[in-house]
């Protein structure tokens, strides 16, 4: 595996660096609204240079660049180094847009993609329900086609920031007499309509990131269906692939999280000495660093193989599971380092979580990641059945997504 960039890509790196030096000059005096405007202008310039939304055609607001994982990696490295805005965050850009590009109709692409890229349209995900989490095909929210509209009744849960979203993409049961995998459709819904109730869920940390959403005769046009009627399961798998690769399982995220843990260890005192001088803490840090390094170098291998048109095989199925485990171990050590400071009541007067609040959120958040994008036991089933070719348990229906 050769991790050295050749002259072509180093020249491209210089080009990216020059662009950032000219275009990204953040002003710390700007308020939130002004920062959003400045970031939007920067993104438009970056798109014009071919640095952002590279896989998105120009007609939908992207820069339409030829696939080149090496250039994409250079851009990611340099933008991260300068803390410059990348693509708009959220499930709309990361999950729905690639799904529409692959499965959507022409009018759906024209209507939704460009406005999602700019952040004008914000989306929530409507997959999980109270009785359908990892077994996603068991969703019960129903859709009935009446007079050119889908009439929706049911409930979704764990929809991230649905209280701020305008739209939702959701799995809805439209074929009640079909098998549970064949009876689903992938619908787009307007959340700002009568018949939709969004209720934020108060978390143990005090936050309200997740919501439950209720549909009582809510409506959406008949052509707001992505893919064929009753084929939503196949479309949903396309979306989950992008979720697991874009949001969960990223080795760079694990690396950044570990660096924050080391900062905490350096600044924490145990028995009057820096925590990094404690033998047990040092041993736990070293073991965790080994896991993180393995994850990072595995990602390098996958990246290198992709750059050469090769498949990395089964190892790509393990990224999400490994990242989840690293998050758990970081949270455990962070909790032990913080000690009694984690018992302090959170402050509701600050905009950002600091100190003990941040690590409290990290600890509880690490538990949630174990079910996000498919629970860890489901990921193990995927690895066993699809990667290793092992048989399913007799008498049990697979819930592999």
Tab-separated table of C-alpha atoms in Angstrom, residues 10-368:
chain	number	residue	atom	x	y	z
A	10	UNK	CA	0.441	17.446	-4.626
A	11	UNK	CA	-0.032	20.085	-7.318
A	12	UNK	CA	-3.770	19.790	-6.790
A	13	UNK	CA	-3.210	20.186	-3.039
A	14	UNK	CA	-1.396	23.457	-3.705
A	15	UNK	CA	-4.368	24.589	-5.772
A	16	UNK	CA	-6.790	23.796	-2.950
A	17	UNK	CA	-4.574	25.553	-0.415
A	18	UNK	CA	-4.450	28.649	-2.590
A	19	UNK	CA	-8.212	28.711	-2.923
A	20	UNK	CA	-8.706	28.404	0.829
A	21	UNK	CA	-6.189	31.156	1.556
A	22	UNK	CA	-8.151	33.486	-0.704
A	23	UNK	CA	-11.744	32.403	-0.039
A	24	UNK	CA	-11.912	31.299	3.587
A	25	UNK	CA	-11.225	34.082	6.069
A	26	UNK	CA	-13.619	33.498	8.969
A	27	UNK	CA	-14.688	36.537	10.980
A	28	UNK	CA	-15.145	35.776	14.684
A	29	UNK	CA	-17.332	38.874	15.159
A	30	UNK	CA	-20.181	37.548	12.986
A	31	UNK	CA	-23.386	36.347	14.608
A	32	UNK	CA	-24.995	33.009	13.729
A	33	UNK	CA	-27.096	34.341	10.854
A	34	UNK	CA	-24.145	36.196	9.364
A	35	UNK	CA	-21.947	33.109	9.669
A	36	UNK	CA	-24.521	31.064	7.756
A	37	UNK	CA	-24.539	33.646	4.963
A	38	UNK	CA	-20.733	33.696	4.832
A	39	UNK	CA	-20.571	29.896	4.730
A	40	UNK	CA	-23.186	29.750	1.961
A	41	UNK	CA	-21.171	32.186	-0.155
A	42	UNK	CA	-18.005	30.199	0.464
A	43	UNK	CA	-19.681	26.952	-0.566
A	44	UNK	CA	-20.835	28.492	-3.829
A	45	UNK	CA	-17.275	29.577	-4.603
A	46	UNK	CA	-15.989	26.112	-3.681
A	47	UNK	CA	-18.582	24.484	-5.937
A	48	UNK	CA	-17.489	26.775	-8.766
A	49	UNK	CA	-13.920	25.519	-8.304
A	50	UNK	CA	-15.039	21.890	-8.291
A	51	UNK	CA	-14.221	21.240	-4.628
A	52	UNK	CA	-17.657	20.501	-3.151
A	53	UNK	CA	-20.571	18.290	-4.221
A	54	UNK	CA	-18.254	16.707	-6.759
A	55	UNK	CA	-20.553	13.761	-7.512
A	56	UNK	CA	-23.615	15.972	-8.054
A	57	UNK	CA	-24.406	17.096	-11.641
A	58	UNK	CA	-24.251	20.847	-12.287
A	59	UNK	CA	-27.925	20.955	-13.207
A	60	UNK	CA	-28.739	20.052	-9.595
A	61	UNK	CA	-26.298	22.492	-7.999
A	62	UNK	CA	-23.168	20.341	-7.806
A	63	UNK	CA	-19.764	20.722	-9.435
A	64	UNK	CA	-20.011	17.522	-11.534
A	65	UNK	CA	-16.423	16.330	-11.344
A	66	UNK	CA	-15.070	13.062	-12.631
A	67	UNK	CA	-14.789	10.462	-9.853
A	68	UNK	CA	-11.365	10.736	-8.236
A	69	UNK	CA	-11.031	9.473	-4.675
A	70	UNK	CA	-7.509	10.870	-4.420
A	71	UNK	CA	-8.612	14.427	-5.184
A	72	UNK	CA	-11.584	14.049	-2.874
A	73	UNK	CA	-9.251	12.988	-0.070
A	74	UNK	CA	-6.920	15.949	-0.683
A	75	UNK	CA	-9.891	18.324	-0.509
A	76	UNK	CA	-11.106	16.727	2.712
A	77	UNK	CA	-7.665	16.987	4.301
A	78	UNK	CA	-7.123	20.633	3.392
A	79	UNK	CA	-10.631	21.817	4.215
A	80	UNK	CA	-10.427	20.042	7.582
A	81	UNK	CA	-7.030	21.559	8.292
A	82	UNK	CA	-8.404	25.062	7.719
A	83	UNK	CA	-11.762	24.260	9.367
A	84	UNK	CA	-13.498	25.400	6.212
A	85	UNK	CA	-17.137	24.408	5.572
A	86	UNK	CA	-17.644	21.203	3.656
A	87	UNK	CA	-21.032	20.076	2.336
A	88	UNK	CA	-24.144	21.042	4.323
A	89	UNK	CA	-24.546	18.586	7.181
A	90	UNK	CA	-27.643	16.456	7.662
A	91	UNK	CA	-29.512	13.452	6.355
A	92	UNK	CA	-30.814	15.421	3.373
A	93	UNK	CA	-27.416	15.833	1.736
A	94	UNK	CA	-25.808	12.703	3.104
A	95	UNK	CA	-28.641	10.243	2.534
A	96	UNK	CA	-31.560	11.532	0.492
A	97	UNK	CA	-29.649	13.272	-2.300
A	98	UNK	CA	-27.632	10.189	-3.336
A	99	UNK	CA	-30.816	8.128	-3.077
A	100	UNK	CA	-32.676	10.499	-5.398
A	101	UNK	CA	-29.787	10.499	-7.845
A	102	UNK	CA	-29.943	6.716	-7.976
A	103	UNK	CA	-33.685	6.067	-7.663
A	104	UNK	CA	-35.606	9.336	-8.088
A	105	UNK	CA	-37.588	10.624	-11.051
A	106	UNK	CA	-36.412	13.602	-13.068
A	107	UNK	CA	-38.873	16.032	-11.497
A	108	UNK	CA	-37.882	14.867	-8.005
A	109	UNK	CA	-34.239	15.547	-8.762
A	110	UNK	CA	-35.079	18.970	-10.192
A	111	UNK	CA	-37.302	19.932	-7.284
A	112	UNK	CA	-35.424	18.639	-4.256
A	113	UNK	CA	-31.693	18.189	-4.819
A	114	UNK	CA	-30.435	21.745	-5.390
A	115	UNK	CA	-32.466	23.212	-2.530
A	116	UNK	CA	-31.277	20.439	-0.244
A	117	UNK	CA	-27.642	21.137	-1.102
A	118	UNK	CA	-28.000	24.778	-0.107
A	119	UNK	CA	-29.822	23.944	3.114
A	120	UNK	CA	-33.068	25.599	2.016
A	121	UNK	CA	-34.779	22.225	2.312
A	122	UNK	CA	-34.050	20.345	5.533
A	123	UNK	CA	-35.019	16.716	5.945
A	124	UNK	CA	-35.757	14.170	8.661
A	125	UNK	CA	-35.622	10.409	8.351
A	126	UNK	CA	-38.770	8.355	8.937
A	127	UNK	CA	-37.628	4.767	9.331
A	128	UNK	CA	-37.816	3.518	12.933
A	129	UNK	CA	-41.087	3.028	14.766
A	130	UNK	CA	-41.866	1.959	18.351
A	131	UNK	CA	-42.135	-1.673	17.216
A	132	UNK	CA	-39.802	-1.537	14.212
A	133	UNK	CA	-36.186	-0.618	14.832
A	134	UNK	CA	-33.523	-3.005	13.615
A	135	UNK	CA	-36.297	-5.139	12.120
A	136	UNK	CA	-37.090	-2.275	9.784
A	137	UNK	CA	-39.343	-4.290	7.502
A	138	UNK	CA	-41.918	-4.487	10.315
A	139	UNK	CA	-43.006	-0.838	10.000
A	140	UNK	CA	-46.737	-0.317	10.435
A	141	UNK	CA	-47.243	3.284	9.317
A	142	UNK	CA	-49.803	2.939	6.520
A	143	UNK	CA	-50.260	4.763	3.256
A	144	UNK	CA	-53.471	4.504	1.229
A	145	UNK	CA	-53.752	6.024	-2.243
A	146	UNK	CA	-56.900	8.156	-2.493
A	147	UNK	CA	-57.759	10.693	-5.195
A	148	UNK	CA	-54.160	11.194	-6.310
A	149	UNK	CA	-52.700	11.434	-2.808
A	150	UNK	CA	-51.208	9.092	-0.247
A	151	UNK	CA	-53.077	9.323	3.055
A	152	UNK	CA	-50.639	8.504	5.861
A	153	UNK	CA	-51.434	7.228	9.353
A	154	UNK	CA	-48.944	5.979	11.914
A	155	UNK	CA	-45.917	6.971	13.955
A	156	UNK	CA	-42.163	7.342	13.490
A	157	UNK	CA	-39.584	7.706	16.238
A	158	UNK	CA	-35.908	8.704	16.646
A	159	UNK	CA	-36.214	11.169	13.757
A	160	UNK	CA	-33.230	13.443	14.277
A	161	UNK	CA	-34.077	17.172	14.392
A	162	UNK	CA	-37.488	16.590	12.834
A	163	UNK	CA	-38.698	19.660	14.725
A	164	UNK	CA	-36.494	21.787	12.457
A	165	UNK	CA	-37.085	19.914	9.198
A	166	UNK	CA	-39.482	20.841	6.427
A	167	UNK	CA	-39.664	17.401	4.827
A	168	UNK	CA	-39.243	13.731	5.671
A	169	UNK	CA	-38.337	10.650	3.646
A	170	UNK	CA	-40.132	7.661	5.126
A	171	UNK	CA	-40.868	3.986	4.730
A	172	UNK	CA	-44.629	3.438	4.648
A	173	UNK	CA	-46.634	0.233	4.277
A	174	UNK	CA	-48.711	0.648	1.137
A	175	UNK	CA	-49.362	-3.009	0.223
A	176	UNK	CA	-50.978	-4.589	3.321
A	177	UNK	CA	-51.432	-8.000	1.680
A	178	UNK	CA	-47.834	-8.338	0.498
A	179	UNK	CA	-44.944	-9.811	2.477
A	180	UNK	CA	-43.405	-7.365	4.899
A	181	UNK	CA	-40.390	-6.694	2.665
A	182	UNK	CA	-42.488	-6.303	-0.463
A	183	UNK	CA	-45.248	-4.136	0.992
A	184	UNK	CA	-43.270	-0.952	1.658
A	185	UNK	CA	-42.970	2.261	-0.328
A	186	UNK	CA	-40.478	5.109	0.038
A	187	UNK	CA	-42.422	8.355	0.319
A	188	UNK	CA	-41.490	12.017	0.660
A	189	UNK	CA	-43.646	14.024	3.072
A	190	UNK	CA	-44.174	17.669	3.995
A	191	UNK	CA	-43.949	17.922	7.797
A	192	UNK	CA	-45.497	21.413	7.911
A	193	UNK	CA	-49.012	20.278	7.058
A	194	UNK	CA	-52.157	19.498	9.039
A	195	UNK	CA	-52.175	15.950	10.346
A	196	UNK	CA	-48.475	15.907	11.282
A	197	UNK	CA	-47.390	16.277	14.918
A	198	UNK	CA	-43.692	16.458	15.788
A	199	UNK	CA	-42.856	15.872	19.435
A	200	UNK	CA	-39.213	16.242	20.584
A	201	UNK	CA	-37.970	13.588	23.006
A	202	UNK	CA	-36.250	14.903	26.114
A	203	UNK	CA	-32.970	13.029	26.526
A	204	UNK	CA	-31.207	12.217	29.782
A	205	UNK	CA	-28.596	14.848	28.857
A	206	UNK	CA	-31.285	17.524	28.589
A	207	UNK	CA	-31.073	17.721	24.796
A	208	UNK	CA	-33.901	17.212	22.314
A	209	UNK	CA	-32.091	15.886	19.261
A	210	UNK	CA	-34.572	13.112	18.506
A	211	UNK	CA	-38.300	13.314	17.858
A	212	UNK	CA	-41.362	11.157	17.474
A	213	UNK	CA	-43.628	12.071	14.574
A	214	UNK	CA	-47.341	11.250	14.371
A	215	UNK	CA	-49.361	11.099	11.145
A	216	UNK	CA	-53.141	11.458	11.337
A	217	UNK	CA	-54.546	11.478	7.798
A	218	UNK	CA	-51.480	13.388	6.604
A	219	UNK	CA	-51.230	13.629	2.845
A	220	UNK	CA	-48.573	13.624	0.169
A	221	UNK	CA	-48.990	13.655	-3.638
A	222	UNK	CA	-49.019	10.317	-5.414
A	223	UNK	CA	-45.833	11.141	-7.340
A	224	UNK	CA	-43.850	11.862	-4.165
A	225	UNK	CA	-42.873	8.197	-4.146
A	226	UNK	CA	-39.223	7.302	-4.801
A	227	UNK	CA	-38.846	4.118	-6.811
A	228	UNK	CA	-41.686	1.757	-7.532
A	229	UNK	CA	-44.710	1.201	-5.342
A	230	UNK	CA	-44.018	-1.663	-2.953
A	231	UNK	CA	-40.278	-1.523	-3.675
A	232	UNK	CA	-39.351	0.819	-0.846
A	233	UNK	CA	-37.242	-1.829	0.857
A	234	UNK	CA	-34.732	-1.759	-1.997
A	235	UNK	CA	-34.686	2.044	-1.989
A	236	UNK	CA	-34.218	2.142	1.787
A	237	UNK	CA	-31.154	-0.071	1.542
A	238	UNK	CA	-29.621	2.470	-0.823
A	239	UNK	CA	-30.193	5.169	1.795
A	240	UNK	CA	-28.761	3.054	4.635
A	241	UNK	CA	-25.568	2.413	2.668
A	242	UNK	CA	-24.957	6.158	2.505
A	243	UNK	CA	-25.817	6.581	6.192
A	244	UNK	CA	-23.357	3.930	7.305
A	245	UNK	CA	-20.576	5.228	5.055
A	246	UNK	CA	-21.144	8.954	5.533
A	247	UNK	CA	-22.266	9.330	9.139
A	248	UNK	CA	-21.191	6.230	10.972
A	249	UNK	CA	-18.001	4.218	10.735
A	250	UNK	CA	-15.742	6.984	9.490
A	251	UNK	CA	-12.176	6.309	10.690
A	252	UNK	CA	-11.286	9.995	10.784
A	253	UNK	CA	-14.118	10.559	13.284
A	254	UNK	CA	-12.717	7.833	15.532
A	255	UNK	CA	-9.281	9.396	15.299
A	256	UNK	CA	-10.578	12.873	16.179
A	257	UNK	CA	-12.522	11.458	19.122
A	258	UNK	CA	-9.421	9.729	20.464
A	259	UNK	CA	-7.404	12.948	20.194
A	260	UNK	CA	-10.014	14.706	22.344
A	261	UNK	CA	-9.728	11.898	24.880
A	262	UNK	CA	-5.955	12.391	25.062
A	263	UNK	CA	-6.484	16.104	25.646
A	264	UNK	CA	-8.800	15.246	28.525
A	265	UNK	CA	-6.244	12.849	30.008
A	266	UNK	CA	-3.493	15.481	29.830
A	267	UNK	CA	-5.634	18.067	31.616
A	268	UNK	CA	-7.000	15.740	34.323
A	269	UNK	CA	-5.371	15.278	37.730
A	270	UNK	CA	-5.420	11.905	39.476
A	271	UNK	CA	-3.994	11.766	43.006
A	272	UNK	CA	-2.273	15.077	42.464
A	273	UNK	CA	-0.565	14.028	39.223
A	274	UNK	CA	-1.513	14.239	35.522
A	275	UNK	CA	-3.696	11.307	34.516
A	276	UNK	CA	-1.250	10.479	31.733
A	277	UNK	CA	1.279	9.466	34.410
A	278	UNK	CA	-1.079	6.859	35.873
A	279	UNK	CA	-0.052	3.358	34.762
A	280	UNK	CA	-3.599	2.048	34.287
A	281	UNK	CA	-4.718	5.114	32.340
A	282	UNK	CA	-1.641	4.904	30.126
A	283	UNK	CA	-2.312	1.226	29.449
A	284	UNK	CA	-5.938	1.895	28.520
A	285	UNK	CA	-4.936	4.790	26.272
A	286	UNK	CA	-2.327	2.642	24.560
A	287	UNK	CA	-4.749	-0.205	23.923
A	288	UNK	CA	-7.313	2.210	22.544
A	289	UNK	CA	-4.720	3.857	20.354
A	290	UNK	CA	-3.996	0.459	18.847
A	291	UNK	CA	-7.667	-0.020	17.949
A	292	UNK	CA	-7.860	3.461	16.442
A	293	UNK	CA	-4.646	2.990	14.461
A	294	UNK	CA	-5.929	-0.318	13.108
A	295	UNK	CA	-9.173	1.366	12.048
A	296	UNK	CA	-7.322	4.250	10.390
A	297	UNK	CA	-4.885	2.049	8.488
A	298	UNK	CA	-7.707	-0.254	7.448
A	299	UNK	CA	-9.431	2.815	5.996
A	300	UNK	CA	-6.198	3.700	4.190
A	301	UNK	CA	-6.157	0.222	2.677
A	302	UNK	CA	-9.782	0.501	1.592
A	303	UNK	CA	-9.114	3.953	0.172
A	304	UNK	CA	-6.034	2.763	-1.709
A	305	UNK	CA	-7.875	-0.208	-3.191
A	306	UNK	CA	-10.787	1.990	-4.257
A	307	UNK	CA	-8.347	4.378	-5.923
A	308	UNK	CA	-7.045	1.440	-7.975
A	309	UNK	CA	-10.494	0.146	-8.895
A	310	UNK	CA	-10.367	-2.807	-6.502
A	311	UNK	CA	-12.894	-4.039	-3.953
A	312	UNK	CA	-11.815	-4.119	-0.321
A	313	UNK	CA	-14.217	-6.989	0.324
A	314	UNK	CA	-15.621	-7.947	3.690
A	315	UNK	CA	-13.580	-5.417	5.668
A	316	UNK	CA	-15.830	-2.593	4.449
A	317	UNK	CA	-18.745	-4.241	6.249
A	318	UNK	CA	-16.911	-3.881	9.564
A	319	UNK	CA	-16.366	-0.108	9.596
A	320	UNK	CA	-19.551	0.817	11.410
A	321	UNK	CA	-19.159	-1.913	14.031
A	322	UNK	CA	-15.527	-0.999	14.735
A	323	UNK	CA	-16.299	2.711	14.973
A	324	UNK	CA	-19.113	1.975	17.426
A	325	UNK	CA	-16.831	-0.095	19.640
A	326	UNK	CA	-14.151	2.596	19.653
A	327	UNK	CA	-16.787	5.161	20.654
A	328	UNK	CA	-17.821	2.947	23.563
A	329	UNK	CA	-14.261	2.559	24.825
A	330	UNK	CA	-13.524	6.281	24.500
A	331	UNK	CA	-16.691	7.061	26.449
A	332	UNK	CA	-15.794	4.622	29.237
A	333	UNK	CA	-12.335	6.072	29.730
A	334	UNK	CA	-13.629	9.632	29.438
A	335	UNK	CA	-16.211	8.851	32.109
A	336	UNK	CA	-13.549	7.458	34.433
A	337	UNK	CA	-11.303	10.465	33.890
A	338	UNK	CA	-14.116	12.915	34.629
A	339	UNK	CA	-15.150	11.083	37.785
A	340	UNK	CA	-17.463	13.055	40.071
A	341	UNK	CA	-17.481	15.997	37.665
A	342	UNK	CA	-20.021	14.052	35.623
A	343	UNK	CA	-22.469	14.481	38.503
A	344	UNK	CA	-22.696	18.235	37.974
A	345	UNK	CA	-26.062	19.452	36.696
A	346	UNK	CA	-25.862	20.728	33.104
A	347	UNK	CA	-26.109	24.424	32.404
A	348	UNK	CA	-28.862	25.502	30.030
A	349	UNK	CA	-27.451	28.996	29.551
A	350	UNK	CA	-24.566	28.185	27.225
A	351	UNK	CA	-24.728	27.486	23.520
A	352	UNK	CA	-22.094	24.769	23.441
A	353	UNK	CA	-21.489	21.882	25.802
A	354	UNK	CA	-18.184	22.192	27.621
A	355	UNK	CA	-16.213	20.040	30.064
A	356	UNK	CA	-18.306	17.542	31.956
A	357	UNK	CA	-21.404	18.193	29.826
A	358	UNK	CA	-19.526	17.358	26.649
A	359	UNK	CA	-18.265	14.058	28.041
A	360	UNK	CA	-21.641	13.211	29.518
A	361	UNK	CA	-23.118	13.640	26.053
A	362	UNK	CA	-20.309	11.582	24.547
A	363	UNK	CA	-20.973	8.730	26.971
A	364	UNK	CA	-24.724	8.588	26.410
A	365	UNK	CA	-24.337	9.282	22.686
A	366	UNK	CA	-21.978	6.332	22.313
A	367	UNK	CA	-24.768	4.060	23.534
A	368	UNK	CA	-27.150	5.429	20.918
